[in-house]
Short mmCIF file of C-alpha atoms in Angstrom, two decimals:
data_model
loop_
_atom_site.label_atom_id
_atom_site.label_comp_id
_atom_site.label_asym_id
_atom_site.label_seq_id
_atom_site.Cartn_x
_atom_site.Cartn_y
_atom_site.Cartn_z
CA UNK A 19 0.00 0.00 0.00
CA UNK A 20 1.63 3.21 -1.17
CA UNK A 21 0.85 6.82 -0.42
CA UNK A 22 -1.50 7.24 -3.36
CA UNK A 23 -3.52 4.12 -2.64
CA UNK A 24 -7.15 5.19 -2.51
CA UNK A 25 -8.90 1.88 -1.98
CA UNK A 26 -7.22 -1.15 -0.52
CA UNK A 27 -8.86 -4.54 0.05
CA UNK A 28 -7.04 -7.32 1.92
CA UNK A 29 -8.37 -10.90 2.06
CA UNK A 30 -11.85 -9.47 1.75
CA UNK A 31 -14.62 -12.07 2.10
CA UNK A 32 -18.37 -11.73 2.33
CA UNK A 33 -20.65 -14.67 3.00
CA UNK A 34 -24.42 -14.32 2.90
CA UNK A 35 -26.36 -16.78 5.05
CA UNK A 36 -29.37 -17.98 3.08
CA UNK A 37 -31.89 -20.77 3.58
CA UNK A 38 -29.97 -22.87 1.07
CA UNK A 39 -26.76 -22.53 3.07
CA UNK A 40 -23.97 -19.93 2.90
CA UNK A 41 -23.30 -18.06 -0.35
CA UNK A 42 -19.73 -16.89 -0.83
CA UNK A 43 -20.29 -13.60 -2.60
CA UNK A 44 -16.63 -12.63 -2.19
CA UNK A 45 -13.68 -14.76 -1.17
CA UNK A 46 -10.16 -13.55 -0.34
CA UNK A 47 -10.22 -10.52 -2.59
CA UNK A 48 -7.02 -8.43 -2.66
CA UNK A 49 -6.89 -5.21 -4.62
CA UNK A 50 -5.25 -1.78 -4.50
CA UNK A 51 -6.78 1.12 -6.41
CA UNK A 52 -4.46 4.09 -6.89
CA UNK A 53 -5.26 7.74 -7.18
CA UNK A 54 -6.54 8.65 -10.63
CA UNK A 55 -7.12 5.03 -11.67
CA UNK A 56 -10.08 4.05 -13.78
CA UNK A 57 -10.78 0.50 -12.63
CA UNK A 58 -13.39 -1.70 -14.29
CA UNK A 59 -14.82 -4.78 -12.67
CA UNK A 60 -16.06 -7.34 -15.17
CA UNK A 61 -17.47 -10.80 -14.76
CA UNK A 62 -20.65 -12.84 -15.09
CA UNK A 63 -23.58 -12.29 -12.74
CA UNK A 64 -22.96 -13.60 -9.26
CA UNK A 65 -19.22 -12.95 -9.40
CA UNK A 66 -19.48 -10.38 -6.65
CA UNK A 67 -18.47 -7.29 -8.63
CA UNK A 68 -21.40 -5.24 -7.41
CA UNK A 69 -21.00 -6.65 -3.89
CA UNK A 70 -17.36 -5.55 -3.94
CA UNK A 71 -18.38 -2.05 -5.01
CA UNK A 72 -21.02 -1.98 -2.27
CA UNK A 73 -18.35 -2.98 0.27
CA UNK A 74 -16.28 0.03 -0.79
CA UNK A 75 -19.40 2.18 -0.30
CA UNK A 76 -20.17 0.66 3.12
CA UNK A 77 -23.52 -0.55 1.83
CA UNK A 78 -22.44 -4.15 2.51
CA UNK A 79 -20.31 -5.34 5.40
CA UNK A 80 -17.50 -7.84 4.75
CA UNK A 81 -17.48 -10.91 6.98
CA UNK A 82 -13.69 -11.25 6.90
CA UNK A 83 -10.65 -9.27 5.79
CA UNK A 84 -10.37 -5.52 5.63
CA UNK A 85 -11.07 -2.67 3.29
CA UNK A 86 -9.88 0.92 3.53
CA UNK A 87 -11.08 3.89 1.51
CA UNK A 88 -8.92 7.04 1.57
CA UNK A 89 -6.91 5.37 4.32
CA UNK A 90 -9.90 4.95 6.67
CA UNK A 91 -12.57 2.36 7.19
CA UNK A 92 -15.35 2.22 4.60
CA UNK A 93 -17.82 3.45 7.21
CA UNK A 94 -15.74 6.49 8.11
CA UNK A 95 -15.26 7.21 4.42
CA UNK A 96 -19.03 7.13 3.92
CA UNK A 97 -19.53 9.46 6.89
CA UNK A 98 -16.96 11.82 5.35
CA UNK A 99 -18.82 11.58 2.00
CA UNK A 100 -15.66 10.37 0.30
CA UNK A 101 -17.37 8.98 -2.79
CA UNK A 102 -20.21 9.55 -5.20
CA UNK A 103 -22.22 6.47 -6.14
CA UNK A 104 -24.00 6.08 -9.46
CA UNK A 105 -26.59 3.30 -9.52
CA UNK A 106 -27.84 1.22 -12.42
CA UNK A 107 -31.01 3.32 -12.63
CA UNK A 108 -30.79 7.10 -12.61
CA UNK A 109 -33.10 7.22 -9.58
CA UNK A 110 -34.02 10.88 -10.03
CA UNK A 111 -36.92 12.10 -7.90
CA UNK A 112 -39.87 12.84 -10.18
CA UNK A 113 -41.01 15.70 -7.93
CA UNK A 114 -37.71 17.56 -8.26
CA UNK A 115 -36.33 19.30 -11.33
CA UNK A 116 -32.96 18.20 -12.71
CA UNK A 117 -31.38 21.09 -10.80
CA UNK A 118 -33.32 20.12 -7.68
CA UNK A 119 -32.16 16.54 -7.96
CA UNK A 120 -28.52 17.58 -8.22
CA UNK A 121 -29.06 19.95 -5.31
CA UNK A 122 -30.44 17.11 -3.15
CA UNK A 123 -27.10 15.73 -1.84
CA UNK A 124 -25.83 19.30 -1.48
CA UNK A 125 -28.82 20.19 0.73
CA UNK A 126 -28.26 17.06 2.79
CA UNK A 127 -24.58 17.88 3.22
CA UNK A 128 -25.36 21.46 4.18
CA UNK A 129 -23.73 23.43 1.37
CA UNK A 130 -24.71 27.10 1.32
CA UNK A 131 -27.39 28.24 -1.11
CA UNK A 132 -25.04 30.19 -3.37
CA UNK A 133 -22.50 27.38 -3.35
CA UNK A 134 -25.28 24.98 -4.37
CA UNK A 135 -26.20 27.16 -7.34
CA UNK A 136 -22.58 27.37 -8.51
CA UNK A 137 -22.07 23.65 -8.22
CA UNK A 138 -25.30 22.77 -10.02
CA UNK A 139 -24.33 25.00 -12.94
CA UNK A 140 -20.80 23.61 -13.04
CA UNK A 141 -21.73 19.92 -13.06
CA UNK A 142 -24.58 20.43 -15.52
CA UNK A 143 -22.03 21.92 -17.90
CA UNK A 144 -19.67 19.04 -17.16
CA UNK A 145 -22.20 16.43 -18.29
CA UNK A 146 -23.41 18.58 -21.16
CA UNK A 147 -26.84 19.31 -19.71
CA UNK A 148 -26.56 23.09 -19.35
CA UNK A 149 -30.00 24.66 -19.79
CA UNK A 150 -31.86 21.62 -18.44
CA UNK A 151 -31.82 22.74 -14.82
CA UNK A 152 -35.53 23.60 -14.73
CA UNK A 153 -36.70 20.49 -16.62
CA UNK A 154 -38.29 17.55 -14.86
CA UNK A 155 -36.82 14.03 -15.19
CA UNK A 156 -39.69 12.75 -17.33
CA UNK A 157 -38.88 15.42 -19.91
CA UNK A 158 -35.43 13.86 -20.48
CA UNK A 159 -34.35 10.72 -22.34
CA UNK A 160 -32.89 7.75 -20.45
CA UNK A 161 -29.33 8.69 -21.41
CA UNK A 162 -29.81 12.29 -20.28
CA UNK A 163 -31.30 11.10 -16.98
CA UNK A 164 -28.26 8.93 -16.35
CA UNK A 165 -26.01 11.90 -17.15
CA UNK A 166 -27.95 13.94 -14.61
CA UNK A 167 -27.41 11.21 -12.03
CA UNK A 168 -23.67 11.31 -12.76
CA UNK A 169 -23.77 15.08 -12.35
CA UNK A 170 -25.47 14.56 -8.98
CA UNK A 171 -22.62 12.26 -7.89
CA UNK A 172 -20.04 14.82 -9.04
CA UNK A 173 -21.65 17.82 -7.37
CA UNK A 174 -20.03 17.40 -3.97
CA UNK A 175 -16.34 17.16 -3.17
CA UNK A 176 -15.75 13.43 -3.42
CA UNK A 177 -12.72 12.36 -5.40
CA UNK A 178 -13.94 8.79 -5.79
CA UNK A 179 -16.72 7.82 -8.16
CA UNK A 180 -18.28 4.36 -7.75
CA UNK A 181 -20.41 3.35 -10.71
CA UNK A 182 -22.55 0.22 -10.78
CA UNK A 183 -23.38 -0.63 -14.41
CA UNK A 184 -24.56 2.93 -15.00
CA UNK A 185 -25.06 2.42 -18.74
CA UNK A 186 -26.40 -1.13 -18.55
CA UNK A 187 -29.94 -0.17 -19.49
CA UNK A 188 -29.03 2.12 -22.39
CA UNK A 189 -28.71 1.30 -26.08
CA UNK A 190 -25.36 0.86 -27.85
CA UNK A 191 -25.19 4.29 -29.50
CA UNK A 192 -26.08 6.26 -26.37
CA UNK A 193 -23.67 4.07 -24.46
CA UNK A 194 -20.74 4.82 -26.81
CA UNK A 195 -21.46 8.51 -26.49
CA UNK A 196 -21.64 8.38 -22.70
CA UNK A 197 -18.45 6.30 -22.50
CA UNK A 198 -16.62 8.98 -24.46
CA UNK A 199 -18.02 11.67 -22.21
CA UNK A 200 -17.15 9.73 -19.08
CA UNK A 201 -13.53 9.39 -20.19
CA UNK A 202 -13.39 13.10 -20.84
CA UNK A 203 -14.89 13.76 -17.43
CA UNK A 204 -12.39 11.46 -15.72
CA UNK A 205 -9.57 13.23 -17.55
CA UNK A 206 -10.69 16.73 -16.55
CA UNK A 207 -11.77 16.05 -12.95
CA UNK A 208 -8.92 13.68 -11.93
CA UNK A 209 -11.33 11.46 -10.05
CA UNK A 210 -10.64 7.87 -9.16
CA UNK A 211 -13.33 5.74 -10.75
CA UNK A 212 -14.48 2.20 -9.98
CA UNK A 213 -16.82 0.97 -12.67
CA UNK A 214 -18.82 -2.26 -12.74
CA UNK A 215 -19.80 -3.56 -16.18
CA UNK A 216 -20.90 -6.59 -18.16
CA UNK A 217 -19.40 -5.39 -21.41
CA UNK A 218 -15.86 -6.30 -22.49
CA UNK A 219 -15.44 -3.42 -24.99
CA UNK A 220 -16.71 -0.94 -22.41
CA UNK A 221 -14.27 -2.22 -19.78
CA UNK A 222 -11.29 -2.17 -22.14
CA UNK A 223 -12.15 1.20 -23.66
CA UNK A 224 -12.57 2.99 -20.32
CA UNK A 225 -10.09 1.47 -17.91
CA UNK A 226 -6.51 1.86 -16.84
CA UNK A 227 -6.98 -1.35 -14.88
CA UNK A 228 -9.39 -4.19 -15.61
CA UNK A 229 -10.34 -6.57 -12.82
CA UNK A 230 -11.74 -9.86 -14.10
CA UNK A 231 -13.90 -11.73 -11.61
CA UNK A 232 -15.58 -15.13 -11.51
CA UNK A 233 -18.41 -16.61 -9.47
CA UNK A 234 -18.88 -19.33 -6.83
CA UNK A 235 -17.06 -18.15 -4.83
CA UNK A 236 -16.78 -14.54 -6.08
CA UNK A 237 -13.08 -13.88 -6.61
CA UNK A 238 -10.58 -12.01 -8.76
CA UNK A 239 -9.07 -14.17 -11.51
CA UNK A 240 -7.04 -11.58 -13.41
CA UNK A 241 -5.94 -7.96 -13.07
CA UNK A 242 -4.91 -6.32 -16.34
CA UNK A 243 -3.05 -3.00 -16.44
CA UNK A 244 -4.05 -1.39 -19.70
CA UNK A 245 -1.23 -0.15 -21.93
CA UNK A 246 -3.65 2.12 -23.83
CA UNK A 247 -2.92 5.88 -23.65
CA UNK A 248 -5.14 8.24 -21.61
CA UNK A 249 -6.38 9.90 -24.79
CA UNK A 250 -8.78 7.41 -26.36
CA UNK A 251 -10.83 8.18 -29.42
CA UNK A 252 -13.71 5.74 -30.04
CA UNK A 253 -11.89 4.10 -32.98
CA UNK A 254 -9.12 2.93 -30.67
CA UNK A 255 -11.41 -0.07 -30.32
CA UNK A 256 -10.26 -1.34 -33.72
CA UNK A 257 -6.52 -1.28 -32.91
CA UNK A 258 -4.57 -4.52 -32.32
CA UNK A 259 -3.61 -3.43 -28.75
CA UNK A 260 -7.27 -2.98 -27.86
CA UNK A 261 -8.26 -6.33 -29.35
CA UNK A 262 -5.41 -8.04 -27.53
CA UNK A 263 -6.59 -6.77 -24.14
CA UNK A 264 -10.18 -7.67 -25.00
CA UNK A 265 -8.97 -11.14 -25.87
CA UNK A 266 -7.19 -11.49 -22.54
CA UNK A 267 -10.32 -10.37 -20.67
CA UNK A 268 -12.41 -12.90 -22.59
CA UNK A 269 -9.91 -15.66 -21.77
CA UNK A 270 -10.04 -14.67 -18.11
CA UNK A 271 -13.82 -14.78 -18.08
CA UNK A 272 -13.84 -18.17 -19.78
CA UNK A 273 -11.25 -19.65 -17.41
CA UNK A 274 -13.18 -18.36 -14.42
CA UNK A 275 -16.34 -20.01 -15.64
CA UNK A 276 -14.61 -23.41 -15.51
CA UNK A 277 -16.70 -26.35 -16.55
CA UNK A 278 -20.14 -25.04 -15.72
CA UNK A 279 -20.57 -23.30 -19.10
CA UNK B 1 -68.11 15.67 -21.83
CA UNK B 2 -67.66 12.28 -23.44
CA UNK B 3 -68.81 10.78 -20.13
CA UNK B 4 -72.03 12.78 -20.04
CA UNK B 5 -74.21 10.34 -21.97
CA UNK B 6 -73.37 7.22 -19.94
CA UNK B 7 -73.79 9.20 -16.70
CA UNK B 8 -77.17 10.56 -17.77
CA UNK B 9 -78.25 7.08 -18.85
CA UNK B 10 -77.47 5.67 -15.41
CA UNK B 11 -79.23 8.59 -13.69
CA UNK B 12 -82.30 8.10 -15.88
CA UNK B 13 -82.31 4.37 -15.10
CA UNK B 14 -82.16 5.11 -11.36
CA UNK B 15 -85.14 7.48 -11.64
CA UNK B 16 -87.19 4.94 -13.59
CA UNK B 17 -86.50 2.20 -11.03
CA UNK B 18 -87.13 4.64 -8.17
CA UNK B 19 -90.53 5.80 -9.50
CA UNK B 20 -91.53 2.22 -10.28
CA UNK B 21 -90.45 1.18 -6.79
CA UNK B 22 -92.51 3.98 -5.25
CA UNK B 23 -95.60 2.74 -7.07
CA UNK B 24 -94.99 -0.85 -5.99
CA UNK B 25 -94.25 -0.11 -2.33
CA UNK B 26 -96.89 2.56 -1.75
CA UNK B 27 -99.73 0.91 -3.70
CA UNK B 28 -100.94 -1.13 -0.72
CA UNK B 29 -101.66 2.00 1.36
CA UNK B 30 -103.32 3.77 -1.57
CA UNK B 31 -105.64 0.79 -2.19
CA UNK B 32 -106.36 0.54 1.54
CA UNK B 33 -107.44 4.18 1.66
CA UNK B 34 -109.57 3.78 -1.46
CA UNK B 35 -111.27 0.68 -0.06
CA UNK B 36 -112.22 2.46 3.14
CA UNK B 37 -113.55 5.41 1.14
CA UNK B 38 -115.50 2.91 -0.97
CA UNK B 39 -114.05 3.93 -4.31
CA UNK B 40 -112.03 2.04 -6.88
CA UNK B 41 -108.92 3.66 -8.28
CA UNK B 42 -108.01 3.75 -11.93
CA UNK B 43 -104.37 2.94 -12.66
CA UNK B 44 -103.71 6.63 -13.28
CA UNK B 45 -105.20 7.63 -9.93
CA UNK B 46 -103.26 4.88 -8.19
CA UNK B 47 -99.97 6.08 -9.60
CA UNK B 48 -100.76 9.70 -8.74
CA UNK B 49 -101.56 8.68 -5.16
CA UNK B 50 -98.43 6.56 -4.64
CA UNK B 51 -96.29 9.50 -5.77
CA UNK B 52 -97.87 12.03 -3.43
CA UNK B 53 -98.48 10.38 -0.04
CA UNK B 54 -97.59 12.18 3.20
CA UNK B 55 -95.73 9.28 4.78
CA UNK B 56 -94.95 6.93 1.91
CA UNK B 57 -92.87 3.79 2.40
CA UNK B 58 -90.68 5.05 -0.42
CA UNK B 59 -91.07 8.74 -1.32
CA UNK B 60 -90.86 9.62 -5.01
CA UNK B 61 -87.81 11.60 -6.19
CA UNK B 62 -89.79 14.81 -6.76
CA UNK B 63 -91.15 14.67 -3.18
CA UNK B 64 -87.60 14.37 -1.83
CA UNK B 65 -86.48 17.12 -4.19
CA UNK B 66 -89.26 19.43 -3.00
CA UNK B 67 -88.44 18.71 0.66
CA UNK B 68 -84.75 19.42 0.06
CA UNK B 69 -85.63 22.68 -1.70
CA UNK B 70 -88.00 23.65 1.10
CA UNK B 71 -85.29 23.14 3.70
CA UNK B 72 -82.38 24.64 1.78
CA UNK B 73 -82.98 27.06 -1.09
CA UNK B 74 -86.31 28.33 0.22
CA UNK B 75 -84.81 28.92 3.67
CA UNK B 76 -81.95 30.85 2.12
CA UNK B 77 -84.48 32.94 0.19
CA UNK B 78 -86.20 33.74 3.47
CA UNK B 79 -82.83 34.64 4.99
CA UNK B 80 -83.04 31.81 7.52
CA UNK B 81 -80.33 29.55 6.11
CA UNK B 82 -79.10 28.62 9.58
CA UNK B 83 -82.41 28.11 11.33
CA UNK B 84 -82.93 24.74 13.01
CA UNK B 85 -85.38 23.72 10.31
CA UNK B 86 -82.78 24.20 7.60
CA UNK B 87 -80.84 21.25 6.18
CA UNK B 88 -77.99 23.66 5.52
CA UNK B 89 -77.70 24.16 9.28
CA UNK B 90 -77.77 20.42 9.94
CA UNK B 91 -75.29 19.72 7.16
CA UNK B 92 -73.01 22.36 8.65
CA UNK B 93 -73.19 20.70 12.07
CA UNK B 94 -72.35 17.31 10.56
CA UNK B 95 -69.65 18.82 8.39
CA UNK B 96 -67.95 20.44 11.41
CA UNK B 97 -67.49 17.18 13.26
CA UNK B 98 -66.62 15.36 10.02
CA UNK B 99 -63.88 17.88 9.26
CA UNK B 100 -62.49 17.94 12.80
CA UNK B 101 -62.57 14.14 13.02
CA UNK B 102 -60.94 13.86 9.61
CA UNK B 103 -58.09 16.18 10.61
CA UNK B 104 -57.58 14.36 13.91
CA UNK B 105 -57.80 10.96 12.22
CA UNK B 106 -55.32 11.93 9.52
CA UNK B 107 -52.90 13.24 12.14
CA UNK B 108 -53.25 10.15 14.33
CA UNK B 109 -52.99 7.80 11.33
CA UNK B 110 -49.89 9.54 10.00
CA UNK B 111 -48.19 9.52 13.42
CA UNK B 112 -48.95 5.83 13.92
CA UNK B 113 -47.65 5.05 10.42
CA UNK B 114 -44.40 6.90 11.11
CA UNK B 115 -44.03 4.96 14.35
CA UNK B 116 -44.70 1.68 12.62
CA UNK B 117 -42.19 2.39 9.84
CA UNK B 118 -39.41 3.65 12.11
CA UNK B 119 -39.87 1.57 15.24
CA UNK B 120 -39.61 -2.19 15.16
CA UNK B 121 -41.52 -2.67 18.38
CA UNK B 122 -44.42 -0.60 17.08
CA UNK B 123 -44.24 -2.45 13.78
CA UNK B 124 -44.77 -5.74 15.60
CA UNK B 125 -47.32 -4.54 18.14
CA UNK B 126 -49.50 -1.73 16.82
CA UNK B 127 -50.88 -3.08 13.56
CA UNK B 128 -52.93 -5.95 15.09
CA UNK B 129 -54.59 -3.44 17.45
CA UNK B 130 -55.30 -1.05 14.61
CA UNK B 131 -57.04 -3.83 12.71
CA UNK B 132 -58.85 -5.08 15.82
CA UNK B 133 -60.16 -1.57 16.48
CA UNK B 134 -62.02 -1.65 13.17
CA UNK B 135 -63.72 -4.98 13.82
CA UNK B 136 -65.73 -3.47 16.69
CA UNK B 137 -69.10 -2.24 15.39
CA UNK B 138 -69.01 1.54 15.56
CA UNK B 139 -72.67 1.65 16.55
CA UNK B 140 -71.77 -0.26 19.73
CA UNK B 141 -68.83 1.88 20.71
CA UNK B 142 -70.17 5.32 19.73
CA UNK B 143 -72.49 5.74 22.78
CA UNK B 144 -69.62 4.66 25.08
CA UNK B 145 -67.35 7.33 23.69
CA UNK B 146 -70.07 9.96 24.13
CA UNK B 147 -70.85 8.83 27.69
CA UNK B 148 -67.22 8.47 28.79
CA UNK B 149 -66.20 11.84 27.37
CA UNK B 150 -69.28 13.46 28.86
CA UNK B 151 -68.31 12.04 32.26
CA UNK B 152 -64.95 13.83 32.07
CA UNK B 153 -66.67 17.04 31.04
CA UNK B 154 -66.13 16.95 27.29
CA UNK B 155 -69.26 17.44 25.24
CA UNK B 156 -70.38 19.12 22.03
CA UNK B 157 -68.30 18.84 18.90
CA UNK B 158 -65.33 16.88 20.20
CA UNK B 159 -67.00 13.57 21.16
CA UNK B 160 -68.60 13.31 17.72
CA UNK B 161 -65.28 14.18 16.10
CA UNK B 162 -63.64 11.42 18.13
CA UNK B 163 -65.99 8.88 16.57
CA UNK B 164 -65.11 10.24 13.13
CA UNK B 165 -61.44 10.00 14.03
CA UNK B 166 -61.91 6.42 15.22
CA UNK B 167 -63.14 5.45 11.75
CA UNK B 168 -60.90 7.68 9.64
CA UNK B 169 -57.45 6.99 11.12
CA UNK B 170 -57.52 3.39 9.89
CA UNK B 171 -57.22 3.90 6.12
CA UNK B 172 -54.56 6.57 6.77
CA UNK B 173 -52.42 4.19 8.85
CA UNK B 174 -52.65 1.42 6.29
CA UNK B 175 -52.00 3.72 3.31
CA UNK B 176 -49.20 5.70 4.93
CA UNK B 177 -47.33 2.61 6.15
CA UNK B 178 -47.35 1.38 2.56
CA UNK B 179 -46.49 4.83 1.22
CA UNK B 180 -43.62 5.53 3.62
CA UNK B 181 -42.20 2.12 2.72
CA UNK B 182 -42.59 2.71 -1.02
CA UNK B 183 -39.06 4.10 -1.74
CA UNK B 184 -36.99 1.42 -3.43
CA UNK B 185 -33.96 -0.25 -1.90
CA UNK B 186 -31.83 1.72 -4.31
CA UNK B 187 -33.26 5.09 -3.24
CA UNK B 188 -32.64 4.27 0.41
CA UNK B 189 -29.08 3.09 -0.34
CA UNK B 190 -28.52 6.31 -2.22
CA UNK B 191 -29.48 8.28 0.89
CA UNK B 192 -27.00 6.16 2.85
CA UNK B 193 -24.19 6.99 0.44
CA UNK B 194 -24.83 10.68 1.19
CA UNK B 195 -24.87 9.92 4.91
CA UNK B 196 -28.32 11.50 5.18
CA UNK B 197 -29.87 11.64 8.65
CA UNK B 198 -33.13 9.73 9.29
CA UNK B 199 -34.99 13.06 9.38
CA UNK B 200 -33.56 14.09 5.99
CA UNK B 201 -34.50 10.72 4.52
CA UNK B 202 -38.01 11.16 5.90
CA UNK B 203 -38.68 14.69 4.67
CA UNK B 204 -36.90 14.43 1.33
CA UNK B 205 -37.64 10.85 0.28
CA UNK B 206 -40.19 8.90 2.32
CA UNK B 207 -42.82 11.60 2.76
CA UNK B 208 -42.90 12.81 -0.87
CA UNK B 209 -42.94 9.18 -2.07
CA UNK B 210 -45.99 8.47 0.09
CA UNK B 211 -48.19 11.21 -1.41
CA UNK B 212 -50.11 9.06 -3.93
CA UNK B 213 -50.89 6.60 -1.12
CA UNK B 214 -51.87 9.39 1.25
CA UNK B 215 -54.46 10.89 -1.07
CA UNK B 216 -56.08 7.54 -1.81
CA UNK B 217 -56.33 6.96 1.94
CA UNK B 218 -57.68 10.45 2.55
CA UNK B 219 -60.61 9.85 0.21
CA UNK B 220 -61.62 6.73 2.13
CA UNK B 221 -60.96 8.47 5.44
CA UNK B 222 -63.20 11.39 4.50
CA UNK B 223 -66.12 9.11 3.65
CA UNK B 224 -65.56 7.10 6.85
CA UNK B 225 -65.37 10.33 8.82
CA UNK B 226 -68.79 11.42 7.57
CA UNK B 227 -70.30 8.07 8.53
CA UNK B 228 -68.69 8.47 11.96
CA UNK B 229 -70.15 11.95 12.40
CA UNK B 230 -73.66 10.78 11.50
CA UNK B 231 -73.41 7.76 13.78
CA UNK B 232 -72.09 10.05 16.52
CA UNK B 233 -75.16 12.27 16.22
CA UNK B 234 -77.58 9.43 16.89
CA UNK B 235 -76.87 8.86 20.63
CA UNK B 236 -76.42 12.57 21.43
CA UNK B 237 -80.16 12.94 21.76
CA UNK B 238 -80.74 13.93 18.16
CA UNK B 239 -80.27 17.65 18.71
CA UNK B 240 -78.68 18.70 15.46
CA UNK B 241 -76.95 17.31 12.41
CA UNK B 242 -77.93 15.05 9.54
CA UNK B 243 -77.81 12.05 11.89
CA UNK B 244 -80.29 13.80 14.18
CA UNK B 245 -82.59 14.47 11.22
CA UNK B 246 -82.43 10.79 10.29
CA UNK B 247 -83.30 9.76 13.84
CA UNK B 248 -86.11 12.32 14.23
CA UNK B 249 -87.49 11.31 10.86
CA UNK B 250 -87.62 7.67 11.86
CA UNK B 251 -89.27 8.50 15.23
CA UNK B 252 -92.17 10.21 13.49
CA UNK B 253 -92.23 8.10 10.32
CA UNK B 254 -91.22 11.10 8.24
CA UNK B 255 -89.77 9.11 5.34
CA UNK B 256 -89.46 12.15 3.11
CA UNK B 257 -87.34 13.86 5.77
CA UNK B 258 -85.18 10.73 6.14
CA UNK B 259 -84.59 10.51 2.43
CA UNK B 260 -83.78 14.18 2.05
CA UNK B 261 -81.25 13.91 4.90
CA UNK B 262 -79.78 10.82 3.22
CA UNK B 263 -79.46 12.57 -0.12
CA UNK B 264 -77.91 15.59 1.61
CA UNK B 265 -75.37 13.33 3.35
CA UNK B 266 -74.51 11.67 0.04
CA UNK B 267 -74.08 15.06 -1.61
CA UNK B 268 -71.89 16.26 1.26
CA UNK B 269 -69.71 13.14 0.95
CA UNK B 270 -69.45 13.59 -2.81
CA UNK B 271 -68.34 17.20 -2.42
CA UNK B 272 -65.79 16.43 0.31
CA UNK B 273 -64.29 13.43 -1.49
CA UNK B 274 -64.31 15.44 -4.71
CA UNK B 275 -62.34 18.22 -3.00
CA UNK B 276 -59.68 15.73 -1.94
CA UNK B 277 -59.60 14.35 -5.47
CA UNK B 278 -59.01 17.88 -6.75
CA UNK B 279 -56.26 18.47 -4.20
CA UNK B 280 -54.72 15.14 -5.23
CA UNK B 281 -54.74 16.06 -8.91
CA UNK B 282 -53.15 19.46 -8.29
CA UNK B 283 -50.52 18.16 -5.84
CA UNK B 284 -49.46 15.12 -7.83
CA UNK B 285 -49.35 17.09 -11.05
CA UNK B 286 -47.10 19.67 -9.42
CA UNK B 287 -44.95 16.83 -8.07
CA UNK B 288 -44.67 15.23 -11.51
CA UNK B 289 -46.25 12.04 -10.17
CA UNK B 290 -49.62 12.08 -11.88
#
């Protein structure tokens, strides 16, 4: 663990007790995430990638091992509002405008009124939604709603962004566009991002580090440091380097699946 | 306006059945009278008689209409809208305890729902009592409430409002428990990630989410409240209120008076429930939830 380690998991295990016996959602997971990393977690359903993200967010409590976020326990990090969390669904409140939705965490955290206004304007510009402050969620498309929810997670001073399949419900074209925007956002805001996904191209395109996971028990099977440059146009996805990483991810996923495919 | 024709059709059907029913039910008395007078009635005379008796078994709609006009519009014209013979006065009395009971019931129901949602002990213990309270016939318990409250020196509006409250808090508890629990797992987790306090989660998420449930409950509560107020007026000695009119009417066999009080009560309920519906439409539209 070095000075710029943001998230560090050691021998992390989480076992759910169910009526059908214990389920090992995570088993002996070790991982260090460094400042400014873009880490993707990829794997089939049940591999524990979302559970791992929820452990970082203190929404789930590990049954063994330890996890630190910003050098403190996950719970302290949550109390200090160290991260913004973007869920699979945008989860905007229908009774609040887009601006009001982004203002919601700011109100809860007690930012001053003028500070709130500044921040709302800034993040709306950041996600390319300037001018939509007074609109209601139902007036926006699914992609725009998800952008608003990202803006909401960026509005307060958290340098970690945890994203749980944020683009999973969107179509391919919108998804490509949002991926490009997200990379740009990561580049300009210097956040550390942990990103859960099902999609191999998405993981390879976005990440500096790809964590391949496999189920039963949920564990890490491969960690790939991406050699791709920070600047990534969409057509980088046709280069041999890109395809090589994608290939390695696919191999990792297949190996993890073992004989139950 | 598209709905006008079906509505008018139903209304017309009700009138036809009502008039026919009046003929059928009142014919025996008309024939009895005719027999004693030693005359035979033609069908036309029979119908005319059944629709114009003083104390018919079932008064015809125009008799009820005339009685309602006599005790409302005509009283207003004479400047005596709030005299004791005016249905407006009696409706006002019933409305007062309905409204007070409704407000108290909504407050009690909401408080109980909050307790049930936030406190595990209340969750386990209160709900069975709430349900049990509604299995007791209100007619049995209403006189007790009046007598007990009278014994401690409370009389007038409040005891009747208590009976309204007793009936109206129930739908509010049930609806609000469901409503306050309606935010999804994800929305509650999201609040956790912001380290929101329980109060912030309540005011900003749970309460707004419960609004559609609240309004549905309020409509039922308002109707129940009116029933409670009328029932509460029966054992108070039938001094004032629509319930008192019903009781007095049945003492003296004044069926026309009973029916006009019934129609007035139905109209009052329709207006009150309609007002809540209007409030619901405006609120939910403004909240983007309609």
